[in-house]
PDB file of C-alpha atoms in Angstrom:
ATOM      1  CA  UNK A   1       0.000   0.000   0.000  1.00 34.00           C
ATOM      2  CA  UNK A   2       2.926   2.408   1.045  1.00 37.00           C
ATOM      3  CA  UNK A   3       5.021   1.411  -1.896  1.00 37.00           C
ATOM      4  CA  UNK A   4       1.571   1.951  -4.423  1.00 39.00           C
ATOM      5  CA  UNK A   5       0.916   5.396  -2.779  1.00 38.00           C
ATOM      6  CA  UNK A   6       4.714   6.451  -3.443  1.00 37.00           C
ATOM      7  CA  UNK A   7       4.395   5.431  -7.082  1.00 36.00           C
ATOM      8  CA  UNK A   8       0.871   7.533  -7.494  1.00 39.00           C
ATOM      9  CA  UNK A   9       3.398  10.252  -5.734  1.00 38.00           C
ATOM     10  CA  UNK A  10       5.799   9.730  -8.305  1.00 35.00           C
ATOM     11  CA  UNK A  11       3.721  10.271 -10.892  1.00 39.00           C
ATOM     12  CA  UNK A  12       2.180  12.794  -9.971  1.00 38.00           C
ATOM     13  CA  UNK A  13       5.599  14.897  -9.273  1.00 37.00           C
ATOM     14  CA  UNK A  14       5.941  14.214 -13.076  1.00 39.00           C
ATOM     15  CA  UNK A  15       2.980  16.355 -13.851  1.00 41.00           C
ATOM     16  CA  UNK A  16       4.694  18.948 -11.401  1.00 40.00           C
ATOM     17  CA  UNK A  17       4.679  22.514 -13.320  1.00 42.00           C
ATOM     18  CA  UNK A  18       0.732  21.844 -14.472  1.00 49.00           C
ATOM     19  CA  UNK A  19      -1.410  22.681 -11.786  1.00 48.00           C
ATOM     20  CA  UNK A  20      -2.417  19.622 -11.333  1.00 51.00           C
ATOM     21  CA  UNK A  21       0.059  18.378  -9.413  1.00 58.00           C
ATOM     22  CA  UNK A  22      -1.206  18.878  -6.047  1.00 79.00           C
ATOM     23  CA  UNK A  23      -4.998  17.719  -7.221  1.00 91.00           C
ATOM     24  CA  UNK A  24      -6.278  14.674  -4.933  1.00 95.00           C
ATOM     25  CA  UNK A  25      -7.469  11.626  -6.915  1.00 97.00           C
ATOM     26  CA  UNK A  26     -10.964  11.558  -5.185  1.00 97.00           C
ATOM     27  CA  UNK A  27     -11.310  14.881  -6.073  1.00 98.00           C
ATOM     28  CA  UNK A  28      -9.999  14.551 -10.183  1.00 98.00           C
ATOM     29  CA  UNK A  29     -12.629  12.174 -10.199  1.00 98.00           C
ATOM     30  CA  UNK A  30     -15.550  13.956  -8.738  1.00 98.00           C
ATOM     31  CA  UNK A  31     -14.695  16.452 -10.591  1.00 98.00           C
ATOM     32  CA  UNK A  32     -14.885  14.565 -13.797  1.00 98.00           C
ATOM     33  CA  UNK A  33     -18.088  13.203 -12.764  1.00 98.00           C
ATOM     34  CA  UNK A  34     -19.258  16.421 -12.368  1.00 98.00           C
ATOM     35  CA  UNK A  35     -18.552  17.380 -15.998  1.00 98.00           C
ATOM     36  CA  UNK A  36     -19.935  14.738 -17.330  1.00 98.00           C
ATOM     37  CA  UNK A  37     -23.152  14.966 -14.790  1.00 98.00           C
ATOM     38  CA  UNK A  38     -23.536  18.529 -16.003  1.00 98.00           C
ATOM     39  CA  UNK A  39     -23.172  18.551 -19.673  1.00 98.00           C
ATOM     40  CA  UNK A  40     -26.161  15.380 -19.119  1.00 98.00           C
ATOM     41  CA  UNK A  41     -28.261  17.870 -17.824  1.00 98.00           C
ATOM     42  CA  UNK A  42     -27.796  20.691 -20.716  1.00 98.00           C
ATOM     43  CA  UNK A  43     -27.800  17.711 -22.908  1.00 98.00           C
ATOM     44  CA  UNK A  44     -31.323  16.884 -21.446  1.00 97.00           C
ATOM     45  CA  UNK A  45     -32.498  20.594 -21.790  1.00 96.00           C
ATOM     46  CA  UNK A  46     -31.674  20.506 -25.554  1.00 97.00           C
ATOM     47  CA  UNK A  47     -33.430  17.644 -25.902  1.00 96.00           C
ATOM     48  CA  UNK A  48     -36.392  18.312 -24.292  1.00 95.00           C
ATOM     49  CA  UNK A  49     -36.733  21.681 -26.974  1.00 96.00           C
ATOM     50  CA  UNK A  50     -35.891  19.670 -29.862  1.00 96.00           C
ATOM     51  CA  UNK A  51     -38.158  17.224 -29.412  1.00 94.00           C
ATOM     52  CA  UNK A  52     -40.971  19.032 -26.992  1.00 85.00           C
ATOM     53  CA  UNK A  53     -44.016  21.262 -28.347  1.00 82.00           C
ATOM     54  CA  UNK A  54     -42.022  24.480 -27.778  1.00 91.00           C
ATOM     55  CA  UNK A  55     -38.808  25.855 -28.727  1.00 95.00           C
ATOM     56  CA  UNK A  56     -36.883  28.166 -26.329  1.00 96.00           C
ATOM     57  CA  UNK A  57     -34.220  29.325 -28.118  1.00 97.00           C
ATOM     58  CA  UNK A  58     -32.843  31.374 -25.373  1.00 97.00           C
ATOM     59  CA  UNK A  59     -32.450  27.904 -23.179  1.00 96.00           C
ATOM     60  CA  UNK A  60     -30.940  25.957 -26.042  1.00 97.00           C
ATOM     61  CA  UNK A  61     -28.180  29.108 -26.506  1.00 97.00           C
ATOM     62  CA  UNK A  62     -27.392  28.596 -22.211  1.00 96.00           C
ATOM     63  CA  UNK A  63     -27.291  24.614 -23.090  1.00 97.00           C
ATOM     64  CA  UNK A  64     -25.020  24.838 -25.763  1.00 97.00           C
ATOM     65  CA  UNK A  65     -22.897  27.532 -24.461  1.00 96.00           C
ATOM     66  CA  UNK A  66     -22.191  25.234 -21.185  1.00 97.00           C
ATOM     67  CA  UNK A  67     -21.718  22.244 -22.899  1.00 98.00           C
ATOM     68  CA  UNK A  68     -19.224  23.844 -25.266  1.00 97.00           C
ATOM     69  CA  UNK A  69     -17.105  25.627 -22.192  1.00 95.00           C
ATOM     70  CA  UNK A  70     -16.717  21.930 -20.393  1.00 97.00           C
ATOM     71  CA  UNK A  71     -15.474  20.427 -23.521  1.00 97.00           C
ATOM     72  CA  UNK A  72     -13.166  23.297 -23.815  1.00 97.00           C
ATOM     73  CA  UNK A  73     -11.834  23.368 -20.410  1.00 97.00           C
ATOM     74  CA  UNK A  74      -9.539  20.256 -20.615  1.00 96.00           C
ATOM     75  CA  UNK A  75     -11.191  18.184 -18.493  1.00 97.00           C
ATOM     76  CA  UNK A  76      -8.035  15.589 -19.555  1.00 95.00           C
ATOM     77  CA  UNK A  77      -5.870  17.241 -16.965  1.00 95.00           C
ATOM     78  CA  UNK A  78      -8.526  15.286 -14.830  1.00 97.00           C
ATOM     79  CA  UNK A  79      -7.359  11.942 -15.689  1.00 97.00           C
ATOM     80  CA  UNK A  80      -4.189  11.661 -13.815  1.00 95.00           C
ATOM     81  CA  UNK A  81      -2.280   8.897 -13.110  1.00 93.00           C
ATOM     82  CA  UNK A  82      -4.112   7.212 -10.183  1.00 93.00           C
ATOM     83  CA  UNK A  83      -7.504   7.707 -11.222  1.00 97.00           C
ATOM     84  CA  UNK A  84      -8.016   4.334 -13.018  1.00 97.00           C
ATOM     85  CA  UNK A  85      -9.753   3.320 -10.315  1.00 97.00           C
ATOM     86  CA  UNK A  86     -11.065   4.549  -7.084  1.00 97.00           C
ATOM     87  CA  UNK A  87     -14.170   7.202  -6.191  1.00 98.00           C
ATOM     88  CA  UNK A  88     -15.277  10.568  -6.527  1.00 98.00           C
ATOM     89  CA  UNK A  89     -19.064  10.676  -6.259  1.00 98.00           C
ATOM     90  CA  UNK A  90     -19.311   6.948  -6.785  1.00 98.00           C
ATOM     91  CA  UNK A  91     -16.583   4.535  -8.002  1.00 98.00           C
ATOM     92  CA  UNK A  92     -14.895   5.391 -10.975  1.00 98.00           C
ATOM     93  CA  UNK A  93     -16.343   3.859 -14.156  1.00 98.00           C
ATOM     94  CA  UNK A  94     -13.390   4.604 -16.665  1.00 98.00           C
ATOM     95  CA  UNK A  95     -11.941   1.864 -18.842  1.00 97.00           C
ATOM     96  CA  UNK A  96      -8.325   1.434 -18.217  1.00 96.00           C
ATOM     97  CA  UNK A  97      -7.903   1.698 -22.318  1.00 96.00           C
ATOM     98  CA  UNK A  98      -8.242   5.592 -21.943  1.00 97.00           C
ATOM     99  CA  UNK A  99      -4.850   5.581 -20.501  1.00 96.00           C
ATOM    100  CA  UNK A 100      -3.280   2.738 -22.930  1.00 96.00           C
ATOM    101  CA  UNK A 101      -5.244   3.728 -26.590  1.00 96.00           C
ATOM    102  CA  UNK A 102      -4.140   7.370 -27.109  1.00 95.00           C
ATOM    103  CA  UNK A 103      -5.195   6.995 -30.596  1.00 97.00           C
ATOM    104  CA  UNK A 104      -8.916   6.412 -30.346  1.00 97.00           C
ATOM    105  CA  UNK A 105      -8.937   8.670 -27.354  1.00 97.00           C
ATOM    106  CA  UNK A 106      -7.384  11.679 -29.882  1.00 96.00           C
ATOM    107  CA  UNK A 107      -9.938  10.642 -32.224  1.00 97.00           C
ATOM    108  CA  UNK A 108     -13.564  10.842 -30.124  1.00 97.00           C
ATOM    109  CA  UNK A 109     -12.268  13.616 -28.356  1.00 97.00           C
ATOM    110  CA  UNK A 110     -11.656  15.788 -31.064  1.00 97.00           C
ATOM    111  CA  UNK A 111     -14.645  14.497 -32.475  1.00 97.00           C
ATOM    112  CA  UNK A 112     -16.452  15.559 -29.339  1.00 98.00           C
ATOM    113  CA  UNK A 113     -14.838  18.748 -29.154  1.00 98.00           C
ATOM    114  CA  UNK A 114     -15.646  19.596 -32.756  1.00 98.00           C
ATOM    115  CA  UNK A 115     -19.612  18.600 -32.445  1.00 98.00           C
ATOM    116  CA  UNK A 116     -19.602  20.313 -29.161  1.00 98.00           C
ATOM    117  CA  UNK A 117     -18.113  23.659 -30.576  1.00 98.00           C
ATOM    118  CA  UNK A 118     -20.416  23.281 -33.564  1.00 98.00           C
ATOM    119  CA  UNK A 119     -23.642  22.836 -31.548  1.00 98.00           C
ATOM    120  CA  UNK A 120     -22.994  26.293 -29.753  1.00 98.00           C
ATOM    121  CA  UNK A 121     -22.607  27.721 -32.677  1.00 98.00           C
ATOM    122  CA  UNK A 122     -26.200  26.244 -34.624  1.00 98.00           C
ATOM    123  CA  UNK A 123     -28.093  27.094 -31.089  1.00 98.00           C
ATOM    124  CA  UNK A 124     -26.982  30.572 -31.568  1.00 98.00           C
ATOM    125  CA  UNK A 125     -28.469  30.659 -34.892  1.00 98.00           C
ATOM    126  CA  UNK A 126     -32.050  29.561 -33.382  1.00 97.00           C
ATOM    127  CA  UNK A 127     -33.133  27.182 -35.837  1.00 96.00           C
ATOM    128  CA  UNK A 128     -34.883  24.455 -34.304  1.00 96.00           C
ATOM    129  CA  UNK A 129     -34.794  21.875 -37.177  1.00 97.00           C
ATOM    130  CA  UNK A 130     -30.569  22.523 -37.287  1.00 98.00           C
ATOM    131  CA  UNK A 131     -30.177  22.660 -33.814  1.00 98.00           C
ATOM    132  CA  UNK A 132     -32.132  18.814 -33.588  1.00 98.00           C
ATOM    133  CA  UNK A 133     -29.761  17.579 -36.525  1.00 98.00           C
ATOM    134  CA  UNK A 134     -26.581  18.742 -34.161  1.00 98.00           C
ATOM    135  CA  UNK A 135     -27.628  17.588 -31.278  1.00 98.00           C
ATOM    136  CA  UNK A 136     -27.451  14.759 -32.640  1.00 98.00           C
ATOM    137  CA  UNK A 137     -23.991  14.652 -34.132  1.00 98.00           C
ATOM    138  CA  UNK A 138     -23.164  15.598 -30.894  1.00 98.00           C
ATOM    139  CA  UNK A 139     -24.974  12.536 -28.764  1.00 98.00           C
ATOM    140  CA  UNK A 140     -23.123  10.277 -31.596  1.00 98.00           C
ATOM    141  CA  UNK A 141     -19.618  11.788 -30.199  1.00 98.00           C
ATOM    142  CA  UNK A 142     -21.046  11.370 -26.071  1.00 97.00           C
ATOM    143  CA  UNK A 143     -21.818   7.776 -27.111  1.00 96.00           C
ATOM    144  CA  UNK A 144     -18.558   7.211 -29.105  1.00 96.00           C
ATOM    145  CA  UNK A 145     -16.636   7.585 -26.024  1.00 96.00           C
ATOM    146  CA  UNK A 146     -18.693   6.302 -23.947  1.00 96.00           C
ATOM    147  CA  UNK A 147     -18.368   2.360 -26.097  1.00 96.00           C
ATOM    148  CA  UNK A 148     -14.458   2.964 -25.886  1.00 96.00           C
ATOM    149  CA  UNK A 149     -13.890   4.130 -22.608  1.00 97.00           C
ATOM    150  CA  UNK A 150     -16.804   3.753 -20.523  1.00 97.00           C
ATOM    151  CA  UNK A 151     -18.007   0.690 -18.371  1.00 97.00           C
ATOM    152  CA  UNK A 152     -21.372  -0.319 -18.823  1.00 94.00           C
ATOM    153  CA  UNK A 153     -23.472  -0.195 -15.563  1.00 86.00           C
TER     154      UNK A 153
ATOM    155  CA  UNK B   1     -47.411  10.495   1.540  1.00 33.00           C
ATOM    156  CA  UNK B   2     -49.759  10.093  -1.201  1.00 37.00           C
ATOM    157  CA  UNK B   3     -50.874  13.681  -0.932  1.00 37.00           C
ATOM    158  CA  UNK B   4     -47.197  15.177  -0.586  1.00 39.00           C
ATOM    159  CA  UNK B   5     -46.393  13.424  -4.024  1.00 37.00           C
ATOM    160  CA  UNK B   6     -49.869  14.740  -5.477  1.00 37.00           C
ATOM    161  CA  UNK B   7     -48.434  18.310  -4.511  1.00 36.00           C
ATOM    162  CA  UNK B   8     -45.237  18.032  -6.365  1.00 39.00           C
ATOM    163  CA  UNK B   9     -47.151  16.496  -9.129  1.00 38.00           C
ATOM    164  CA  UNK B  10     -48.824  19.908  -9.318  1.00 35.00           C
ATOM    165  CA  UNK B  11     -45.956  21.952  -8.714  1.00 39.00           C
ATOM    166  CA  UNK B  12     -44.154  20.563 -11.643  1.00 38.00           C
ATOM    167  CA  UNK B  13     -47.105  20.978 -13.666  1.00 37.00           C
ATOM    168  CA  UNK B  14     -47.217  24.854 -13.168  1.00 39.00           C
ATOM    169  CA  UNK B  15     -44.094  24.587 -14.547  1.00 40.00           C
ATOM    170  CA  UNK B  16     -45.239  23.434 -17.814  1.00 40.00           C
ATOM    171  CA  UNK B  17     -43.893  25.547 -20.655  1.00 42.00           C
ATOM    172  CA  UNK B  18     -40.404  24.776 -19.340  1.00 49.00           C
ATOM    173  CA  UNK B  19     -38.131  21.877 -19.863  1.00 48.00           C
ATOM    174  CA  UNK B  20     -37.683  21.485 -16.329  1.00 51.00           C
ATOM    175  CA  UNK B  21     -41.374  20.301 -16.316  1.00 58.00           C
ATOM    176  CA  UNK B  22     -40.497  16.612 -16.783  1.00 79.00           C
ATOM    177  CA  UNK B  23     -37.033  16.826 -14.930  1.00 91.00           C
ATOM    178  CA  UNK B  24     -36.756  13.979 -11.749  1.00 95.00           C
ATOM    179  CA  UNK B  25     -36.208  15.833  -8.600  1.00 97.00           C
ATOM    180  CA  UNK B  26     -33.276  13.327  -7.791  1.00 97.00           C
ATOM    181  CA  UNK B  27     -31.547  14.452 -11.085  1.00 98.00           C
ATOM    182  CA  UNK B  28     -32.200  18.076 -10.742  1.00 98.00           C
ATOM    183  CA  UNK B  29     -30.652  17.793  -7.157  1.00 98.00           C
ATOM    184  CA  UNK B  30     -27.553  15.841  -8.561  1.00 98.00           C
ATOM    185  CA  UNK B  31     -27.011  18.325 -11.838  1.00 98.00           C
ATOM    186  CA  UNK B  32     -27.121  21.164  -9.344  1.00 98.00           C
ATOM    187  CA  UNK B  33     -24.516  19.783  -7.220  1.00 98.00           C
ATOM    188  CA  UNK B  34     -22.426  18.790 -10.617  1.00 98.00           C
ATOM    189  CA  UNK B  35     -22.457  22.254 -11.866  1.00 98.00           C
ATOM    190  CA  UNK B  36     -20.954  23.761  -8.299  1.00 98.00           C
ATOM    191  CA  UNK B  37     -18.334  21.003  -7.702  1.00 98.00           C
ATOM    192  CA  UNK B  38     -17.488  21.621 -11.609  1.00 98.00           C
ATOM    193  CA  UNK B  39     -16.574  25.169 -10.440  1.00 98.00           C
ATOM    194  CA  UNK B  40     -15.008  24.509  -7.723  1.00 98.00           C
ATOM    195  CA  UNK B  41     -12.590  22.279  -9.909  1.00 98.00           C
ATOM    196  CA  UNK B  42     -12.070  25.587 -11.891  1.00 98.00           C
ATOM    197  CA  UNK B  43     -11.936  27.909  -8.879  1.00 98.00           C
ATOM    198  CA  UNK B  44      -9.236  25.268  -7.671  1.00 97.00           C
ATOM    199  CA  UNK B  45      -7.200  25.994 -10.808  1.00 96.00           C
ATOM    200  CA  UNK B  46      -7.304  29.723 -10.780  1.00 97.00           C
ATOM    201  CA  UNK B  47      -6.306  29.762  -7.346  1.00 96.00           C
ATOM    202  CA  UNK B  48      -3.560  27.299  -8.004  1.00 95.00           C
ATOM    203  CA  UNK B  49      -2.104  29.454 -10.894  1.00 96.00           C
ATOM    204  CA  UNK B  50      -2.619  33.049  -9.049  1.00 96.00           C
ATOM    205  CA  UNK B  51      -0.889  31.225  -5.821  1.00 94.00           C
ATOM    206  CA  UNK B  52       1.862  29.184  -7.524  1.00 85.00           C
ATOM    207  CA  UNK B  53       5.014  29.702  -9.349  1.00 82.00           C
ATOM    208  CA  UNK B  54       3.895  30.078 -12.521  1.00 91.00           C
ATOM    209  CA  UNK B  55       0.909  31.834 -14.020  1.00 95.00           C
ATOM    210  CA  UNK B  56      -0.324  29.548 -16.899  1.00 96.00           C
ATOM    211  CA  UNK B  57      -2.350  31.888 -19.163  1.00 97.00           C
ATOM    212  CA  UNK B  58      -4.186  29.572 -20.960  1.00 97.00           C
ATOM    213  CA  UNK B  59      -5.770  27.496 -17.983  1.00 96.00           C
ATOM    214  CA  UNK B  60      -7.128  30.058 -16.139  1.00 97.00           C
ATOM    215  CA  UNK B  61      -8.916  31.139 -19.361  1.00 97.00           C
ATOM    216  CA  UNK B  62     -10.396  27.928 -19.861  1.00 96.00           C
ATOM    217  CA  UNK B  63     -11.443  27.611 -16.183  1.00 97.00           C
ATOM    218  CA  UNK B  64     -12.959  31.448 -16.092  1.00 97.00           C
ATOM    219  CA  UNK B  65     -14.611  30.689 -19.391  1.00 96.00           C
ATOM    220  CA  UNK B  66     -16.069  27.349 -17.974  1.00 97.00           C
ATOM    221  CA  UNK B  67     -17.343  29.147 -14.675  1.00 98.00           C
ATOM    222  CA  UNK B  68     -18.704  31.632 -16.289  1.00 97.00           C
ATOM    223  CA  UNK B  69     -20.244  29.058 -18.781  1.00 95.00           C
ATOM    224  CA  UNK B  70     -22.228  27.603 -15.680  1.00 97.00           C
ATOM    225  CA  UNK B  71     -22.946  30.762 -14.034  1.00 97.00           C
ATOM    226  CA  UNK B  72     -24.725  31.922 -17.201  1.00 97.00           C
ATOM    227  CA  UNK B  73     -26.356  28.325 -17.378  1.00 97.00           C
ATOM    228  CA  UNK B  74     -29.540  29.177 -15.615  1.00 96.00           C
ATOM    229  CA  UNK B  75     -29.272  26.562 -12.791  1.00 97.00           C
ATOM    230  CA  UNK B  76     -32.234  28.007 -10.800  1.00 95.00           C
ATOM    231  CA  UNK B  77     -34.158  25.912 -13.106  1.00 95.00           C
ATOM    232  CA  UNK B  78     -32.676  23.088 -11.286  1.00 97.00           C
ATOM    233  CA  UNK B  79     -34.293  24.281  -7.645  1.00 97.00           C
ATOM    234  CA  UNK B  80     -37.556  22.722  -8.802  1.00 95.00           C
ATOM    235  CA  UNK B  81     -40.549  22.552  -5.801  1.00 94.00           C
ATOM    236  CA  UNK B  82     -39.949  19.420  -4.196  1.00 93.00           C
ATOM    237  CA  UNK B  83     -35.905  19.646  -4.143  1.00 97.00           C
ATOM    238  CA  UNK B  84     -35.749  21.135  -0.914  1.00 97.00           C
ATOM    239  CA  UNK B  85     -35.235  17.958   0.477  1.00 97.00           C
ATOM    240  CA  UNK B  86     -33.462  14.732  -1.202  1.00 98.00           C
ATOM    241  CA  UNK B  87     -30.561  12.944  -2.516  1.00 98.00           C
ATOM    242  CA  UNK B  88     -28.458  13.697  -5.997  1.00 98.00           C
ATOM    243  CA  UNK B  89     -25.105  12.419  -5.258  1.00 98.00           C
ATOM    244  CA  UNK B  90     -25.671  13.122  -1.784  1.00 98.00           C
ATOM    245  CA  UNK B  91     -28.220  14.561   0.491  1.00 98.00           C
ATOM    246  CA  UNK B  92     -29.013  18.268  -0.397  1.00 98.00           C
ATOM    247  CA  UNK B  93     -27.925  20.832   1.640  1.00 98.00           C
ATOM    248  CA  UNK B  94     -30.006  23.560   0.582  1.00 98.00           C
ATOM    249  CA  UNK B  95     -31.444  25.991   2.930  1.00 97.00           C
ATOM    250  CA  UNK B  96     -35.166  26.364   2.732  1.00 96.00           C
ATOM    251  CA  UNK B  97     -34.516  30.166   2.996  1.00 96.00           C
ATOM    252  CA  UNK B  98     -33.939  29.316  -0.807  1.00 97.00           C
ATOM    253  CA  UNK B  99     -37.546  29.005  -1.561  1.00 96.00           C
ATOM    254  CA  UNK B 100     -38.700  32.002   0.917  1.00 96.00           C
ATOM    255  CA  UNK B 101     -35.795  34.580   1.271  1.00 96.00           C
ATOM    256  CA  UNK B 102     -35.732  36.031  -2.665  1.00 95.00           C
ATOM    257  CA  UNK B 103     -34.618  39.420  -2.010  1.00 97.00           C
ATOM    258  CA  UNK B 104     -31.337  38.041  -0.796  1.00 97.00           C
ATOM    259  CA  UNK B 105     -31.052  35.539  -3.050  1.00 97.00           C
ATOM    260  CA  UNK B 106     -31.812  37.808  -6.000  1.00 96.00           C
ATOM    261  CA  UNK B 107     -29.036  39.447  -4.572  1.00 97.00           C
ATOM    262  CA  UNK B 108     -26.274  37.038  -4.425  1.00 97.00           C
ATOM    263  CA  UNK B 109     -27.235  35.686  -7.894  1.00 97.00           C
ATOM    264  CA  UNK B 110     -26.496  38.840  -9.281  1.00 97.00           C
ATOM    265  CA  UNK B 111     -23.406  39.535  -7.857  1.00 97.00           C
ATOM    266  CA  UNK B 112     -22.155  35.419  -8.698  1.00 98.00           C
ATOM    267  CA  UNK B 113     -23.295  36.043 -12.471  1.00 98.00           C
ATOM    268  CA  UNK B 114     -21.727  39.495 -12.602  1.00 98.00           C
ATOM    269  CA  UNK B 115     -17.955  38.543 -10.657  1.00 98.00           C
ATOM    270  CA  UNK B 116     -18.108  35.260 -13.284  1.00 98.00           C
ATOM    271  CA  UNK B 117     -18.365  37.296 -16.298  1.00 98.00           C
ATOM    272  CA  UNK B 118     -15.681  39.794 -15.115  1.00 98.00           C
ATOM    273  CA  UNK B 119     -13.629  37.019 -14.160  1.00 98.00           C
ATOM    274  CA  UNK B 120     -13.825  35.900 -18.012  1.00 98.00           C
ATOM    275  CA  UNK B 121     -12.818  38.827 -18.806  1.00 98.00           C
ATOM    276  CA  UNK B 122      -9.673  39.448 -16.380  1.00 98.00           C
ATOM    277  CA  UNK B 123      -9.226  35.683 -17.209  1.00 98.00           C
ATOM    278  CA  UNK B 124      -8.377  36.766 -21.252  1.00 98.00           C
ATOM    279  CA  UNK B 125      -6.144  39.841 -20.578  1.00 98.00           C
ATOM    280  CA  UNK B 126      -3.904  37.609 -18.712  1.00 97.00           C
ATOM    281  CA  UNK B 127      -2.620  39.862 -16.243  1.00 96.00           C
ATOM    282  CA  UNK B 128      -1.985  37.571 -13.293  1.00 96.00           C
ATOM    283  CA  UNK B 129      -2.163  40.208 -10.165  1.00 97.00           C
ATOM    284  CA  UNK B 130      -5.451  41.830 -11.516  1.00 98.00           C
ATOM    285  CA  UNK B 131      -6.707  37.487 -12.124  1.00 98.00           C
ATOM    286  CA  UNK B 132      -5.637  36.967  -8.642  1.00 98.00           C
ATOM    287  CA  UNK B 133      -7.594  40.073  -7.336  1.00 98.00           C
ATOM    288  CA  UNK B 134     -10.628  39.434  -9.205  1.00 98.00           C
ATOM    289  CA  UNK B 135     -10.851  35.966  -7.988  1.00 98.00           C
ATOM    290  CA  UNK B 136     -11.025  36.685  -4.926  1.00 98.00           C
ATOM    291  CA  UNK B 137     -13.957  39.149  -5.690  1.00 98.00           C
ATOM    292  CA  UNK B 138     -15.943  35.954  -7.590  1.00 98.00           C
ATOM    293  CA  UNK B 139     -14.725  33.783  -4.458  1.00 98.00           C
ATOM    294  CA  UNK B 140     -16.613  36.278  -1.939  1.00 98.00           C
ATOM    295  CA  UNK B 141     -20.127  36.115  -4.052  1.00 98.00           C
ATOM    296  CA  UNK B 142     -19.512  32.023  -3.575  1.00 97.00           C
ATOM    297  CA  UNK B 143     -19.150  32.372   0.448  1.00 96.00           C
ATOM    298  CA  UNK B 144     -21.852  35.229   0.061  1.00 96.00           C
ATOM    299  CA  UNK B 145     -24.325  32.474  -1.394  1.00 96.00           C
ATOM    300  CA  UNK B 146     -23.134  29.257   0.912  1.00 96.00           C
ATOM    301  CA  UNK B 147     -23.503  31.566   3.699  1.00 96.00           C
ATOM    302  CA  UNK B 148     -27.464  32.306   3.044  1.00 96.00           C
ATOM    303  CA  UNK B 149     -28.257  29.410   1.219  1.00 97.00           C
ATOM    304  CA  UNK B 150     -26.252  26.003   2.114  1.00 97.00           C
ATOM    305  CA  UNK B 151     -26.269  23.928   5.214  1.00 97.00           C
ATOM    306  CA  UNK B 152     -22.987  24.047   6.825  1.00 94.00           C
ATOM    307  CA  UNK B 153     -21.107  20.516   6.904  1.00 86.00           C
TER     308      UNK B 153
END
């Protein structure tokens, strides 16, 4: 257990210069959770107009606007070495491949980023018809990650 | 118990018109607490770079931008009747004082939403004494709220 915790202290004196380096593992993960847990909720609000009687245009703008600043706020700083297992609200459900397949990670993440960038931009616009054709380009990228790196419950 | 659930019921339905008319009060609670521990991930990386020994420019934009991404969100939505009380990811501490006390809480809102934009702002010039200053100014409206409005642990 002692020699485990000196390796997680190890590596995390590698990431020393980010400020990540002092960031406790419980708290990368809740953190990450929290991310996720959010974007679900603006996620569900987009939703709701695209496919509900009425179209608020103003609450699909706040959606995608949120959505867009947590994909750009490099939430991969919260993946630090240490944090393939273990819990932050509730145990960790992250596939050990996101550490080991950097290539597919690169891949749904930009993919992700892109979609998520995009939908801000076609919410802003107002159209309702657009804004249900990005959303879902955008669940296709959630999901995409999701099949790679996610464990199913 | 019947009845209490029959009152909800009704609440939620004089919220129809808005998304938040079909949201589960167990999910509004937990998206609520997602979207403050996701800024307190951000607030912990501004104060890491003001504090520390270098001042990385480009993550404290990304964490103003993503607080004031949230602040914007409209997360009021997510204090639906019927979420005084209950369990997201863990028991809410919300103060009913929330539901009652509006003046203040109109208030603190304003001054959270307004201190998040600046900090944007501050955030993208890049100057790290005037980031540091204005971050304490957003950290302030954060007490200012937790003070009126959240059960102390």
């Amino acid at each position: 257990m002692k020699f485990k915790l000196l390796i997680t202290a190890a590596a995390l004196v590698a990431l020393a210069g980010t400020a990540t380096a002092q960031v406790k593992p419980e708290d990368a993960i809740k953190w990450r959770q929290s991310g996720y847990a959010f974007m679900a909720w603006n996620m569900t609000r987009i939703k709701m107009n695209v496919e509900g009687a009425a179209y608020n245009k103003d609450e699909v703008i706040k959606a995608a606007n949120a959505i867009q600043a947590v994909a750009n706020s490099g939430m991969g700083a919260l993946y630090l070495p240490g944090t393939d297992t273990g819990t932050g609200w509730e145990k960790t459900r992250v596939k050990p491949e996101l550490w080991t397949n950097k290539e597919t990670l690169g891949k749904v993440a930009t993919a992700f980023g892109k979609e998520a960038n995009e939908m801000a931009k076609v919410a802003a616009a107002g159209d309702a018809a657009a804004t249900k054709e990005q959303f879902g380009k955008l669940a296709a990228t959630c999901k995409g990650c999701h099949d790679e790196f996610k464990i199913k419950q």
